[in-house]
JSON list of C-alpha atoms in Angstrom, two decimals:
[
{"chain": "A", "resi": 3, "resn": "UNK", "atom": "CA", "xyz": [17.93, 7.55, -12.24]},
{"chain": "A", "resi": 4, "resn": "UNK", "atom": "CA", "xyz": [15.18, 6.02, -10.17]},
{"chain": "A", "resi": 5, "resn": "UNK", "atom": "CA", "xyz": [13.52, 7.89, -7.43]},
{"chain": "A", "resi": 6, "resn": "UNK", "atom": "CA", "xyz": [15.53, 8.70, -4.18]},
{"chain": "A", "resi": 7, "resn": "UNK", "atom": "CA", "xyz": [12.28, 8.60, -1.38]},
{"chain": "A", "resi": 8, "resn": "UNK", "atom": "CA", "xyz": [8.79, 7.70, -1.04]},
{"chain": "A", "resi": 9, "resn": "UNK", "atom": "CA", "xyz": [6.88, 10.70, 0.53]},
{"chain": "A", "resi": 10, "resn": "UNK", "atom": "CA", "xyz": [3.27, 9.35, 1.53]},
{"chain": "A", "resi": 11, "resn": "UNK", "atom": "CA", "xyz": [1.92, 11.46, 4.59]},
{"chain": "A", "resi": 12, "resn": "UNK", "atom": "CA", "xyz": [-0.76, 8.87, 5.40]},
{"chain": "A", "resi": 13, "resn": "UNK", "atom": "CA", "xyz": [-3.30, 9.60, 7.88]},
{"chain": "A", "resi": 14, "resn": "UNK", "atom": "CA", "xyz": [-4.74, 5.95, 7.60]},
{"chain": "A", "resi": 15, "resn": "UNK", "atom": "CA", "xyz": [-3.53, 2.83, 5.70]},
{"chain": "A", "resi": 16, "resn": "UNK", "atom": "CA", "xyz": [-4.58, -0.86, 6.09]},
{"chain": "A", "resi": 17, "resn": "UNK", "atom": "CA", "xyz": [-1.30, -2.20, 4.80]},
{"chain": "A", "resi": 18, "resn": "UNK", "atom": "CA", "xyz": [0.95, -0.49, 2.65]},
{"chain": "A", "resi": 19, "resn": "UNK", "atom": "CA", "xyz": [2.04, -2.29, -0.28]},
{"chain": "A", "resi": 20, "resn": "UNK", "atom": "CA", "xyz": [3.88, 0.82, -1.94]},
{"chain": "A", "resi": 21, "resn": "UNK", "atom": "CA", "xyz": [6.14, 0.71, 1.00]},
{"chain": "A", "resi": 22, "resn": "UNK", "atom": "CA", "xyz": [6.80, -2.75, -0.10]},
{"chain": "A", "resi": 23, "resn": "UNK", "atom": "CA", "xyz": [7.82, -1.78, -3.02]},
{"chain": "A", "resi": 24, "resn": "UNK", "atom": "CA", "xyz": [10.16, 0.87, -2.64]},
{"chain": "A", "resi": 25, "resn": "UNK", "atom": "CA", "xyz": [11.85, -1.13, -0.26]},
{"chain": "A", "resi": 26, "resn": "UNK", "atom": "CA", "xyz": [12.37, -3.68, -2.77]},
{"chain": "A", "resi": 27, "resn": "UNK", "atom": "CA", "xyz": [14.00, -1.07, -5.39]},
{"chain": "A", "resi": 28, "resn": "UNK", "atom": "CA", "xyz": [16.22, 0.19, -1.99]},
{"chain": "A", "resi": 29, "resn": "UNK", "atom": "CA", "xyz": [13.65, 3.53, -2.25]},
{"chain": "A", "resi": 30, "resn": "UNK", "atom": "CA", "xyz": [13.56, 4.65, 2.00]},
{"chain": "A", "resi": 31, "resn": "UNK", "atom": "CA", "xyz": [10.12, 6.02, 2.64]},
{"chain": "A", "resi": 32, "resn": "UNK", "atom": "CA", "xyz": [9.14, 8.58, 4.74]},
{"chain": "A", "resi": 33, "resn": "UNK", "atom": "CA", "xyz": [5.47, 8.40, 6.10]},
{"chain": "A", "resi": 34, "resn": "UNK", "atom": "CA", "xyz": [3.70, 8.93, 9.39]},
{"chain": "A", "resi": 35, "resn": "UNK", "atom": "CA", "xyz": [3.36, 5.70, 12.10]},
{"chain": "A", "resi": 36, "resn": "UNK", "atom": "CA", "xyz": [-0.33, 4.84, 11.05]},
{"chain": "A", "resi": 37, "resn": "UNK", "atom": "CA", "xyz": [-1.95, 1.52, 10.36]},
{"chain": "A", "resi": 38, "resn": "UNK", "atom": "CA", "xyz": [-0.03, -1.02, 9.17]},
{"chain": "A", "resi": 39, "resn": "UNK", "atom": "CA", "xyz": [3.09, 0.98, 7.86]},
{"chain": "A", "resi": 40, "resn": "UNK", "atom": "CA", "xyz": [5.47, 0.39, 11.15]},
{"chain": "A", "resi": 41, "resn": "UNK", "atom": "CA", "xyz": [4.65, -3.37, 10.00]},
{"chain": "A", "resi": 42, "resn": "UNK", "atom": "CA", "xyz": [6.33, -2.54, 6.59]},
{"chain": "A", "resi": 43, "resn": "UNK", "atom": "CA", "xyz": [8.64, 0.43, 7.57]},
{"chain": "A", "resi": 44, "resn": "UNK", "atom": "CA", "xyz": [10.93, 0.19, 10.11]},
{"chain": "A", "resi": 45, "resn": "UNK", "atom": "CA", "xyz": [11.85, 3.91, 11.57]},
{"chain": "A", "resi": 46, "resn": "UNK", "atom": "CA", "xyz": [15.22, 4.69, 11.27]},
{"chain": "A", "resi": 47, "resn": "UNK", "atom": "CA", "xyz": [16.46, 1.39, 9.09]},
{"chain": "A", "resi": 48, "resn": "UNK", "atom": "CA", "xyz": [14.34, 1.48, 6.12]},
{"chain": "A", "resi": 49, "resn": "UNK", "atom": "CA", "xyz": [12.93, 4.61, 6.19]},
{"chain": "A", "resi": 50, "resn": "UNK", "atom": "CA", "xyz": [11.38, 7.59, 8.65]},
{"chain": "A", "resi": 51, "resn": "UNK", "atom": "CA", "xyz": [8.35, 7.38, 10.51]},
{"chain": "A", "resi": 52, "resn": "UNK", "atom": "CA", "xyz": [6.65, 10.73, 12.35]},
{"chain": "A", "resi": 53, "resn": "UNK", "atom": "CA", "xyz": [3.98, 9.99, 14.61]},
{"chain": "A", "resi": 54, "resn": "UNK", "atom": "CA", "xyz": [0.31, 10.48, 13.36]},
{"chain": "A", "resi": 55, "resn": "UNK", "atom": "CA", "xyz": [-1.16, 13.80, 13.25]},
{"chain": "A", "resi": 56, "resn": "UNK", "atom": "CA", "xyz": [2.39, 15.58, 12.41]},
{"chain": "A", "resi": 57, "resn": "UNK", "atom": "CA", "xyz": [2.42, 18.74, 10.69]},
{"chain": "A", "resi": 58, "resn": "UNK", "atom": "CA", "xyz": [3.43, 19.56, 7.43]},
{"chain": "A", "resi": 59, "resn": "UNK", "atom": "CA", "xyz": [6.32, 21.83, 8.67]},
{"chain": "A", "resi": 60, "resn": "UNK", "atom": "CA", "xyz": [7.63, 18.21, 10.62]},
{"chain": "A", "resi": 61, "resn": "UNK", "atom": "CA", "xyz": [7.83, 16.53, 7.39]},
{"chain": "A", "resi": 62, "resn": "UNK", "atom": "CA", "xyz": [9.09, 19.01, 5.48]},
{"chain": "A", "resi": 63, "resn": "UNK", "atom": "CA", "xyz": [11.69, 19.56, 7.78]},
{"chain": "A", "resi": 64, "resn": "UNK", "atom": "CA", "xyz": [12.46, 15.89, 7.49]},
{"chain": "A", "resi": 65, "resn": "UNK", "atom": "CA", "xyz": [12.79, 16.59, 3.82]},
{"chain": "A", "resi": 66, "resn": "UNK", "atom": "CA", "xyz": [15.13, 19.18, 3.91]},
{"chain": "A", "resi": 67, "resn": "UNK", "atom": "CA", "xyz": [17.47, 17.19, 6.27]},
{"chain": "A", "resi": 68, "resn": "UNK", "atom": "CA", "xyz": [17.19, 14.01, 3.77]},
{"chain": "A", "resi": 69, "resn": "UNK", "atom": "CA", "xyz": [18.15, 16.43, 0.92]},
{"chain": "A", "resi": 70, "resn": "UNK", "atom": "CA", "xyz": [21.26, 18.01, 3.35]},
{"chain": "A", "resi": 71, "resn": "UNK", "atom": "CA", "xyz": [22.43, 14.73, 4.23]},
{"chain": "A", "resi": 72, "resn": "UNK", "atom": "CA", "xyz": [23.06, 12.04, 1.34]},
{"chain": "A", "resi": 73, "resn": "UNK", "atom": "CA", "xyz": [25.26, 9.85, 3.60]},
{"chain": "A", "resi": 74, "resn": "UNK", "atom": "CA", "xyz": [21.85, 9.73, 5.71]},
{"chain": "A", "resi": 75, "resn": "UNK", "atom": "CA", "xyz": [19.71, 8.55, 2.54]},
{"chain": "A", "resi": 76, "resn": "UNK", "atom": "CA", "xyz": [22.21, 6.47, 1.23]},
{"chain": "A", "resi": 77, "resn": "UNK", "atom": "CA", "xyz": [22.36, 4.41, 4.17]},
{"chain": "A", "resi": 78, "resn": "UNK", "atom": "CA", "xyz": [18.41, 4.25, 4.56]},
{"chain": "A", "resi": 79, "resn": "UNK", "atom": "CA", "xyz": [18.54, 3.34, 0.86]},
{"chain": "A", "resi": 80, "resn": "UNK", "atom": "CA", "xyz": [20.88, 0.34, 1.63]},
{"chain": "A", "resi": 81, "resn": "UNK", "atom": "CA", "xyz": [18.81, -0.78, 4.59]},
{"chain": "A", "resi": 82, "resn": "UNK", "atom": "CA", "xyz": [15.31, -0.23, 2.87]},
{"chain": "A", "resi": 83, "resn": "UNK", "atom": "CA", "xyz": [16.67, -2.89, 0.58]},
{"chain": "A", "resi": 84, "resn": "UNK", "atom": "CA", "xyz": [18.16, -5.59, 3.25]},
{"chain": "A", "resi": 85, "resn": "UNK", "atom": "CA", "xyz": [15.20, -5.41, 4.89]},
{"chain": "A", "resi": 86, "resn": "UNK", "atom": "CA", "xyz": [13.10, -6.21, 2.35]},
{"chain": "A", "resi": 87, "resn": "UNK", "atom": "CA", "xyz": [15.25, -9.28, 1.56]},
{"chain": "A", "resi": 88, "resn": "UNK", "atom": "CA", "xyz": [15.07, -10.26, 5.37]},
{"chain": "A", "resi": 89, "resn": "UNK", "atom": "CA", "xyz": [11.50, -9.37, 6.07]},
{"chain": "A", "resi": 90, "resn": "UNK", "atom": "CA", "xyz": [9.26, -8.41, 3.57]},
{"chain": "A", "resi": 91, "resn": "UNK", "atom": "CA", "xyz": [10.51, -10.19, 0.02]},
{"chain": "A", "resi": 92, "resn": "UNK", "atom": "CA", "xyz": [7.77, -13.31, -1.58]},
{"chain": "A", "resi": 93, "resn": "UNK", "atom": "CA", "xyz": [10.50, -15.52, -0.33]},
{"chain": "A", "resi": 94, "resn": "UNK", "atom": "CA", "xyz": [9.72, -14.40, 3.11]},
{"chain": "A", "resi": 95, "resn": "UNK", "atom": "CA", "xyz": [5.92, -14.77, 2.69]},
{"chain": "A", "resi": 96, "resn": "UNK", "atom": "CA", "xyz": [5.31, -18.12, 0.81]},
{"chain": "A", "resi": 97, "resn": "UNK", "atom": "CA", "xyz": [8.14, -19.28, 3.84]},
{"chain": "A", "resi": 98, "resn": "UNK", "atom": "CA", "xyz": [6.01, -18.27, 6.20]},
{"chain": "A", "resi": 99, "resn": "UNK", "atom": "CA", "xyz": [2.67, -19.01, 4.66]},
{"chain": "A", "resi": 100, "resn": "UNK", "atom": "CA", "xyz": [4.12, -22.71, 4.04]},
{"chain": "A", "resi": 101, "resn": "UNK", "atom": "CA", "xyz": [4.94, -22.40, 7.94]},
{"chain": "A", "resi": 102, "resn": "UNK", "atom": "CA", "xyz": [1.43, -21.38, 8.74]},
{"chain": "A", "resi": 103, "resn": "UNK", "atom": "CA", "xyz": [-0.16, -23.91, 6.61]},
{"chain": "A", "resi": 104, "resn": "UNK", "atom": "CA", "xyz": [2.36, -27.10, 8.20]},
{"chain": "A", "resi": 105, "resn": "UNK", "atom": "CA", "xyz": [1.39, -25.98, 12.05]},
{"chain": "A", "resi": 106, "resn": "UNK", "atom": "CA", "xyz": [-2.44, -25.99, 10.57]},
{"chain": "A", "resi": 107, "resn": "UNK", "atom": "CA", "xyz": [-1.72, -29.42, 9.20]},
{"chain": "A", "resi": 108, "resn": "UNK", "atom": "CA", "xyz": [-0.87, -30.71, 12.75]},
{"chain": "A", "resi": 109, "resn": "UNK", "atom": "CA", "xyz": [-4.31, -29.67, 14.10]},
{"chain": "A", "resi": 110, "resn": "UNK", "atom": "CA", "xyz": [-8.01, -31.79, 13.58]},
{"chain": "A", "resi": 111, "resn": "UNK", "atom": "CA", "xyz": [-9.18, -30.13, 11.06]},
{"chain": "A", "resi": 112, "resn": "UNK", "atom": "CA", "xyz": [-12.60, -28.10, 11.57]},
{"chain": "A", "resi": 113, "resn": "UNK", "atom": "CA", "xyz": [-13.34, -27.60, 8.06]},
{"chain": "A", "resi": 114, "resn": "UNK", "atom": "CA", "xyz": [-13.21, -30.00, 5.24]},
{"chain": "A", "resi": 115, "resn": "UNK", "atom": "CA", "xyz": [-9.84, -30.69, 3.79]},
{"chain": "A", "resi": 116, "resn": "UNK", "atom": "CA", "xyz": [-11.40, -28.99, 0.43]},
{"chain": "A", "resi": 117, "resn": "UNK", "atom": "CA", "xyz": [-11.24, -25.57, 1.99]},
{"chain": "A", "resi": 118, "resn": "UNK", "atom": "CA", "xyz": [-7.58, -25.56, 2.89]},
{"chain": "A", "resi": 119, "resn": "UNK", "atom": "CA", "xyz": [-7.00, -26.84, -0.68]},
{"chain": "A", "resi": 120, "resn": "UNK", "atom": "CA", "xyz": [-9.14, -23.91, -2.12]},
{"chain": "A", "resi": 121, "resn": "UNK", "atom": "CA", "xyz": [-7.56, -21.23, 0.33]},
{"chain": "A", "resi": 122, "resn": "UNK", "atom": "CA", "xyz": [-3.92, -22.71, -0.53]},
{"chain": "A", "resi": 123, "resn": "UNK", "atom": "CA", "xyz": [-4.58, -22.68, -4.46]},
{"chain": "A", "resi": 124, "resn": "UNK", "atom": "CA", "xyz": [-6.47, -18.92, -4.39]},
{"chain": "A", "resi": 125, "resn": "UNK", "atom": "CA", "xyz": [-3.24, -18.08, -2.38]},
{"chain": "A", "resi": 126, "resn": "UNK", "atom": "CA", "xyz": [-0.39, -19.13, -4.69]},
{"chain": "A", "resi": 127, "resn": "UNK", "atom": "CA", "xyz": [-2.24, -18.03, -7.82]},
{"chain": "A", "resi": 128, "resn": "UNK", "atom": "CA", "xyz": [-2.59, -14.45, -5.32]},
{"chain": "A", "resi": 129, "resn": "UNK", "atom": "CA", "xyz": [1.34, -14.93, -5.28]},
{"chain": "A", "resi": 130, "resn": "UNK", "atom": "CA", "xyz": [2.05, -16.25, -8.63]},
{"chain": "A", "resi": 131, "resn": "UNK", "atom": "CA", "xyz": [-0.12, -13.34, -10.21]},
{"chain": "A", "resi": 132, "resn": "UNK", "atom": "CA", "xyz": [1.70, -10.64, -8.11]},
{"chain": "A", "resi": 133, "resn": "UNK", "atom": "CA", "xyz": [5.29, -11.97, -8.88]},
{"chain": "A", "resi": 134, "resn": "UNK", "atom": "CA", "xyz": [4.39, -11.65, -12.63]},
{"chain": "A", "resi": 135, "resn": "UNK", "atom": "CA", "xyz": [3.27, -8.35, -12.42]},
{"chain": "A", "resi": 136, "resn": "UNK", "atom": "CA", "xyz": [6.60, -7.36, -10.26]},
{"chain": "A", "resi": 137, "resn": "UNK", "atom": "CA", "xyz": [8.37, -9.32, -13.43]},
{"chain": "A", "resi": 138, "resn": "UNK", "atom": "CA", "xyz": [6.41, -7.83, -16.05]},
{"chain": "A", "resi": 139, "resn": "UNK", "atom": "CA", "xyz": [7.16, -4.26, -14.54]},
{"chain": "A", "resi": 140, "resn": "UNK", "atom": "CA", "xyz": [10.50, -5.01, -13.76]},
{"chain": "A", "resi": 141, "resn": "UNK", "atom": "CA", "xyz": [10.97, -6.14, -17.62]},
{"chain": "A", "resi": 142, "resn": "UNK", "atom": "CA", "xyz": [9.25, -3.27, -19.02]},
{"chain": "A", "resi": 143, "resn": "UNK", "atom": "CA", "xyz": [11.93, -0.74, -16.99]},
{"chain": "A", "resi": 144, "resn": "UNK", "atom": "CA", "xyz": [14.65, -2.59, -18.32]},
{"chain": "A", "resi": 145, "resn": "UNK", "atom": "CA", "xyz": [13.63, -2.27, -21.89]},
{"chain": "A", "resi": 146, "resn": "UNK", "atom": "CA", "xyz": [13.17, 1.25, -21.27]},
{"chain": "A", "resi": 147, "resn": "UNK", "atom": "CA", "xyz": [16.36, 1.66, -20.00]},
{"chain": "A", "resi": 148, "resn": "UNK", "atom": "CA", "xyz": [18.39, -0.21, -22.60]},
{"chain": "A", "resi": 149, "resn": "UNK", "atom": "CA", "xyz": [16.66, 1.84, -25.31]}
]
């Protein structure tokens, strides 16, 4: 049995990319709104957000209620999950990168044509690394588990 929440009481973070993650195995995280995690989490669908600077009692009483309440963490499991699929999945991001790159296309270019080609080749290898380590990980749990 995999793990049931992601507990990470940030007081800063850029991005988030564990929150990624555990929405993509349907894992709800509960975190405080710092950074760049209300990008990733959305309070109340895919997880629980407490504003910066809460105490430990807050989340611990956040904890406690989780534990009380399965119905409650099944649900944010189930959501954590669609909204990765909807909002946060590579599908999502090489769309929207591909989106980015076409409305650059339309514009005189300010740089040489060389430096999209270099930023649009580091990118997909960026991508094409990341999915294989997802894979790789993803492989390596399954061969576990089947053992």
């Amino acid at each position: 049995m995999g793990a049931s929440l992601l507990f990470v009481p940030s007081r800063a973070e850029a991005y988030g990319i564990v929150f990624c993650e555990a929405a993509c195995h349907g894992v709800p995280s509960l975190s405080s709104s710092v950074g760049g995690i209300p990008s990733v989490v959305q309070s109340g669908v895919s997880g629980i957000l407490l504003p910066h600077g809460s105490s430990p009692e807050a989340f611990a009483d956040v904890l406690q209620g989780l534990a009380a309440d399965s119905a409650m963490l099944e649900s944010l499991s189930w959501s954590a999950r669609q909204h990765y699929d909807r909002h946060l999945s590579w599908d999502v991001f090489g769309d929207g990168l591909m989106d980015i790159l076409a409305e650059a296309a339309k514009y005189p270019l300010f740089l040489p044509a060389w430096v999209f080609g270099i930023i649009a080749v580091a990118t997909f290898t960026i991508l094409g690394f990341a999915m294989f380590s997802y894979r790789d990980v993803a492989n390596r749990h399954a061969n576990k588990a089947d053992k």
